[in-house]
CSV table of C-alpha atoms in Angstrom, one decimal:
chain,number,residue,atom,x,y,z
A,1,MET,CA,95.0,95.0,72.1
A,2,ASN,CA,91.6,93.5,72.7
A,3,ASP,CA,90.0,93.6,76.2
A,4,ASN,CA,91.0,90.0,76.8
A,5,GLU,CA,94.6,90.6,76.2
A,6,ILE,CA,94.5,93.7,78.3
A,7,ASN,CA,93.0,92.0,81.1
A,8,PHE,CA,95.5,89.1,81.0
A,9,TRP,CA,98.5,91.4,81.1
A,10,LEU,CA,97.0,93.6,83.9
A,11,ASP,CA,96.1,90.6,86.0
A,12,LEU,CA,99.7,89.2,85.4
A,13,PHE,CA,101.2,92.4,86.4
A,14,GLU,CA,99.1,92.6,89.5
A,15,ASP,CA,100.2,89.0,90.5
A,16,MET,CA,103.8,89.9,89.8
A,17,THR,CA,103.6,93.0,91.8
A,18,ASN,CA,102.0,91.2,94.9
A,19,LYS,CA,104.5,88.5,94.8
A,20,VAL,CA,107.5,90.7,94.4
A,21,GLU,CA,106.2,92.8,97.3
A,22,ASP,CA,106.1,89.7,99.4
A,23,ALA,CA,109.6,88.6,98.3
A,24,ILE,CA,110.9,92.1,99.3
A,25,ASN,CA,109.3,91.7,102.7
A,26,THR,CA,110.8,88.4,103.2
A,27,ALA,CA,114.2,89.7,102.3
A,28,ARG,CA,114.2,91.9,105.3
A,29,ASN,CA,114.8,88.8,107.4
A,30,ASP,CA,118.0,88.2,105.5
A,31,PRO,CA,121.0,89.6,107.3
A,32,GLN,CA,122.7,90.0,104.0
A,33,ILE,CA,120.0,92.1,102.4
A,34,ARG,CA,122.3,95.1,101.9
A,35,THR,CA,125.1,93.2,100.5
A,36,ILE,CA,126.2,94.0,96.9
A,37,THR,CA,126.3,90.6,95.2
A,38,ARG,CA,127.4,91.7,91.8
A,39,ILE,CA,127.4,94.4,89.1
A,40,GLY,CA,124.2,94.2,87.2
A,41,ALA,CA,123.7,94.1,83.5
A,42,ASP,CA,123.2,97.9,83.6
A,43,GLY,CA,126.5,98.4,85.1
A,44,THR,CA,125.3,99.5,88.6
A,45,PRO,CA,125.7,97.4,91.8
A,46,THR,CA,123.1,94.7,92.5
A,47,HIS,CA,122.0,94.3,96.2
A,48,LYS,CA,120.7,91.1,97.6
A,49,ILE,CA,117.3,92.9,98.0
A,50,ASP,CA,117.3,93.4,94.2
A,51,GLU,CA,117.9,89.8,93.6
A,52,TYR,CA,114.9,88.8,95.7
A,53,ALA,CA,112.7,91.1,93.7
A,54,GLU,CA,114.0,90.3,90.2
A,55,ASP,CA,114.1,86.5,90.9
A,56,MET,CA,110.5,86.5,91.9
A,57,ALA,CA,109.4,88.6,88.9
A,58,ILE,CA,111.2,86.5,86.4
A,59,ASP,CA,109.8,83.3,87.9
A,60,ILE,CA,106.2,84.6,87.5
A,61,LEU,CA,106.9,85.5,83.9
A,62,LYS,CA,108.4,82.1,83.1
A,63,LYS,CA,105.2,80.5,84.5
A,64,SER,CA,102.9,82.9,82.5
A,65,GLY,CA,102.6,80.5,79.5
A,66,LYS,CA,103.8,83.5,77.3
A,67,SER,CA,106.8,83.7,75.1
A,68,LEU,CA,108.5,86.9,75.9
A,69,ILE,CA,111.6,89.2,75.6
A,70,VAL,CA,112.2,90.5,79.2
A,71,ILE,CA,114.5,93.5,79.8
A,72,SER,CA,115.5,93.9,83.4
A,73,GLU,CA,118.0,96.0,85.4
A,74,GLU,CA,120.0,93.3,87.0
A,75,SER,CA,119.9,90.4,84.4
A,76,GLY,CA,119.6,92.3,81.2
A,77,THR,CA,117.7,90.8,78.4
A,78,ILE,CA,116.2,87.4,78.8
A,79,LYS,CA,114.3,85.3,76.3
A,80,ILE,CA,111.4,83.2,77.5
A,81,GLY,CA,110.1,80.8,74.8
A,82,ASP,CA,110.8,80.5,71.2
A,83,ASN,CA,108.4,83.1,69.4
A,84,PRO,CA,108.0,86.2,71.7
A,85,GLU,CA,104.8,88.0,71.4
A,86,ALA,CA,105.8,90.9,73.7
A,87,ILE,CA,108.6,92.8,75.3
A,88,ILE,CA,108.4,93.3,79.2
A,89,ILE,CA,110.5,96.2,80.4
A,90,MET,CA,110.9,96.0,84.2
A,91,ASP,CA,112.4,97.4,87.3
A,92,PRO,CA,111.3,95.1,90.0
A,93,LEU,CA,112.6,97.4,92.7
A,94,ASP,CA,112.7,101.1,91.7
A,95,GLY,CA,114.3,102.9,94.6
A,96,THR,CA,116.6,100.2,96.0
A,97,SER,CA,118.4,102.7,98.5
A,98,ASN,CA,114.9,103.9,99.8
A,99,ALA,CA,113.8,100.3,100.3
A,100,LEU,CA,117.0,99.5,102.3
A,101,LYS,CA,116.5,102.6,104.5
A,102,ASN,CA,112.7,102.2,104.8
A,103,ILE,CA,112.0,105.6,103.2
A,104,PRO,CA,108.4,105.1,101.9
A,105,CYS,CA,109.1,105.7,98.2
A,106,TYR,CA,110.0,102.5,96.3
A,107,GLY,CA,108.2,100.1,94.1
A,108,ILE,CA,108.0,98.3,90.9
A,109,SER,CA,107.7,99.5,87.3
A,110,LEU,CA,106.4,97.3,84.5
A,111,ALA,CA,105.8,98.1,80.9
A,112,LEU,CA,104.7,96.0,77.8
A,113,ALA,CA,105.0,96.5,74.1
A,114,LYS,CA,103.6,93.9,71.7
A,115,ILE,CA,105.8,92.2,69.1
A,116,ASN,CA,104.1,91.6,65.7
A,117,SER,CA,105.0,88.5,63.7
A,118,GLY,CA,108.3,89.1,61.9
A,119,GLU,CA,108.8,92.6,63.4
A,120,ASP,CA,112.4,93.8,63.8
A,121,LEU,CA,112.9,94.2,67.6
A,122,GLU,CA,115.3,97.1,67.0
A,123,LYS,CA,112.5,99.1,65.6
A,124,ILE,CA,110.2,98.8,68.7
A,125,THR,CA,110.5,102.0,70.8
A,126,LEU,CA,108.9,103.8,73.8
A,127,ASP,CA,106.2,105.0,71.5
A,128,ASP,CA,105.1,101.2,71.2
A,129,ILE,CA,104.6,100.8,75.0
A,130,GLU,CA,100.9,99.7,75.3
A,131,ILE,CA,100.7,99.1,79.1
A,132,GLY,CA,102.3,100.7,82.1
A,133,TYR,CA,102.0,99.6,85.6
A,134,VAL,CA,103.7,101.1,88.6
A,135,LYS,CA,103.3,100.5,92.4
A,136,ASN,CA,104.6,102.5,95.3
A,137,PHE,CA,105.0,99.4,97.8
A,138,PRO,CA,104.9,101.1,101.2
A,139,ILE,CA,102.0,103.5,100.3
A,140,GLY,CA,100.1,100.9,98.3
A,141,ASP,CA,99.3,103.3,95.4
A,142,VAL,CA,99.0,101.5,92.0
A,143,TYR,CA,99.2,103.5,88.8
A,144,MET,CA,98.1,101.9,85.5
A,145,ALA,CA,97.7,103.0,81.9
A,146,VAL,CA,96.6,101.3,78.7
A,147,LYS,CA,97.6,103.1,75.5
A,148,GLY,CA,94.4,104.9,74.2
A,149,HIS,CA,92.3,103.9,77.3
A,150,GLY,CA,93.6,106.5,79.8
A,151,ALA,CA,95.3,106.1,83.1
A,152,THR,CA,94.2,105.5,86.8
A,153,LYS,CA,95.5,105.6,90.3
A,154,ASN,CA,94.0,102.8,92.5
A,155,ASP,CA,91.6,102.1,89.7
A,156,LYS,CA,90.2,105.7,89.8
A,157,PRO,CA,90.8,108.6,87.4
A,158,MET,CA,93.7,111.0,88.4
A,159,LYS,CA,93.4,114.9,88.4
A,160,ILE,CA,96.7,116.1,86.9
A,161,SER,CA,98.0,119.6,88.1
A,162,GLU,CA,96.6,122.8,86.4
A,163,ILE,CA,99.6,124.9,87.5
A,164,THR,CA,101.0,126.8,84.5
A,165,LYS,CA,103.8,128.9,85.9
A,166,ALA,CA,107.1,127.5,87.1
A,167,SER,CA,107.1,130.2,89.9
A,168,GLU,CA,104.1,128.3,91.5
A,169,SER,CA,105.3,124.8,90.6
A,170,THR,CA,106.6,121.9,92.5
A,171,VAL,CA,109.5,120.3,90.6
A,172,SER,CA,111.6,117.2,90.9
A,173,THR,CA,115.0,117.0,89.2
A,174,TYR,CA,118.0,114.8,89.4
A,175,VAL,CA,120.6,117.5,89.8
A,176,TYR,CA,123.5,115.3,90.3
A,177,ARG,CA,123.5,114.2,86.6
A,178,ALA,CA,123.4,117.7,85.2
A,179,LYS,CA,125.8,120.6,84.8
A,180,LYS,CA,125.3,122.9,87.7
A,181,ASN,CA,124.9,126.0,85.7
A,182,SER,CA,122.1,124.5,83.5
A,183,LEU,CA,119.9,124.1,86.5
A,184,SER,CA,120.8,127.1,88.7
A,185,LYS,CA,118.2,129.4,87.2
A,186,LEU,CA,115.6,126.7,87.4
A,187,CYS,CA,116.3,126.0,91.0
A,188,SER,CA,115.9,129.5,92.1
A,189,SER,CA,112.8,130.2,90.0
A,190,VAL,CA,110.3,127.4,91.0
A,191,ARG,CA,108.4,127.4,94.2
A,192,ARG,CA,109.5,123.9,95.5
A,193,MET,CA,112.1,121.3,94.7
A,194,ARG,CA,111.6,117.7,95.5
A,195,LEU,CA,113.8,114.5,95.1
A,196,MET,CA,112.6,111.2,96.4
A,197,GLY,CA,115.0,108.8,94.6
A,198,ALA,CA,112.6,106.6,92.7
A,199,ILE,CA,112.1,107.7,89.1
A,200,ALA,CA,109.1,105.7,88.2
A,201,ILE,CA,107.2,106.7,91.2
A,202,GLU,CA,108.2,110.3,90.9
A,203,LEU,CA,107.0,110.4,87.2
A,204,CYS,CA,103.7,109.1,88.4
A,205,TYR,CA,103.6,112.0,90.9
A,206,VAL,CA,103.3,114.2,87.7
A,207,ALA,CA,100.5,112.0,86.5
A,208,ASP,CA,98.5,112.4,89.7
A,209,GLY,CA,99.2,116.1,90.4
A,210,THR,CA,101.6,115.7,93.3
A,211,TYR,CA,104.4,117.2,91.2
A,212,ASP,CA,103.9,119.7,88.3
A,213,VAL,CA,107.2,118.8,86.6
A,214,PHE,CA,109.8,116.0,86.7
A,215,LEU,CA,113.0,116.5,84.7
A,216,ASP,CA,116.3,114.9,84.2
A,217,ILE,CA,118.4,116.7,81.7
A,218,GLY,CA,121.4,114.2,82.1
A,219,GLN,CA,120.9,110.6,81.1
A,220,VAL,CA,118.0,108.5,82.5
A,221,ARG,CA,117.6,104.9,81.4
A,222,VAL,CA,114.7,104.1,79.1
A,223,LEU,CA,114.1,101.1,81.5
A,224,ASP,CA,113.3,103.6,84.3
A,225,ILE,CA,110.7,105.7,82.4
A,226,ALA,CA,109.0,103.0,80.2
A,227,ALA,CA,106.0,102.5,82.2
A,228,ALA,CA,105.5,105.9,83.9
A,229,GLN,CA,105.9,108.0,80.7
A,230,LEU,CA,102.8,106.2,79.3
A,231,ILE,CA,100.9,106.8,82.5
A,232,ILE,CA,101.6,110.6,82.2
A,233,LYS,CA,100.7,110.8,78.6
A,234,GLU,CA,97.5,108.9,79.1
A,235,ASN,CA,96.5,111.4,81.7
A,236,ASN,CA,97.1,114.3,79.1
A,237,GLY,CA,100.5,115.3,80.5
A,238,ILE,CA,103.5,116.2,78.3
A,239,VAL,CA,106.7,114.1,78.0
A,240,THR,CA,109.6,115.2,75.9
A,241,ASN,CA,113.4,115.1,75.9
A,242,ALA,CA,115.4,118.2,76.9
A,243,LYS,CA,115.4,119.4,73.2
A,244,THR,CA,111.5,119.2,73.3
A,245,GLY,CA,111.4,116.4,71.0
A,246,ASN,CA,109.4,113.1,71.3
A,247,ILE,CA,111.1,110.4,73.3
A,248,ASN,CA,111.0,107.4,71.0
A,249,ASN,CA,114.3,105.5,72.1
A,250,GLN,CA,114.7,101.9,71.4
A,251,LEU,CA,113.8,99.4,74.1
A,252,ASN,CA,117.1,98.1,75.4
A,253,LEU,CA,118.9,98.2,78.7
A,254,LYS,CA,121.7,100.7,77.7
A,255,GLU,CA,119.5,103.2,76.0
A,256,LYS,CA,119.5,106.6,77.8
A,257,THR,CA,117.6,109.9,77.4
A,258,SER,CA,116.9,113.2,78.9
A,259,ILE,CA,113.3,113.8,79.9
A,260,ILE,CA,111.1,116.7,80.9
A,261,ALA,CA,107.6,115.5,82.1
A,262,ALA,CA,105.1,118.2,82.8
A,263,ALA,CA,101.4,118.5,83.7
A,264,ASN,CA,100.6,120.7,80.7
A,265,GLU,CA,102.1,122.6,77.7
A,266,LYS,CA,102.2,126.0,79.3
A,267,ILE,CA,104.3,124.9,82.3
A,268,HIS,CA,106.4,122.8,80.1
A,269,GLU,CA,107.1,125.8,78.0
A,270,ASP,CA,107.9,127.9,81.1
A,271,ILE,CA,110.4,125.3,82.4
A,272,ILE,CA,112.1,125.1,78.9
A,273,LYS,CA,112.7,128.8,79.0
A,274,LEU,CA,114.4,128.5,82.4
A,275,LEU,CA,116.7,125.9,81.0
A,276,GLU,CA,117.9,128.0,78.0
């Protein structure tokens, strides 16, 4: 993408983010905010607060003047216009439970992949993501990455962790999706375990050095990691699946993968050994 395209999409994502955040704050005045209104396209319950966030995000995209394919947690795949030029993968409210309980770790995740003329959409994968944008709403931190241009936090370079040993590391892992035996050695070998309940934001914690490792050896949705995995890689972190292979899944709502995101190759290798 040229500079004009990059600036257009980043400006659009910033506008979306600000207005979605406003919509969520407005939603707090709704006595039905915690109500489960339906089962979303991903098969999980949709709360009223999720609808506030997604409705605003989709409205902004419809007014953008762009023809798009939008993949979102609640509504699934939406086509805007006739000749889509990009795919937007979004989770307008990452960490719904945290938002409802006012735990300060929830936000928005936006990722973009360009569509070339005549390109088969089924061949577009996570490797094709060119922009990643994540904001932790209550804290105000904004993480951005443009493929080949690096990553930033609040428009400044990030310092990724230099920890190389699991015994010295801070690790986040979603233990409830994994077999207990597969993580028992890991949990007893690392220095600290953390779990905040907002995958996109926690992956960004690897990018900025808050965490040394994030892993989910069960099945995480591609939608949840689309933006943050680019942010980590653009800050020289390592992102693979549990078999240490490249994560290049198709961009669709039902696609899932395991993930091990680490600050560097040495700690990635150390964590892999603990999982064997």
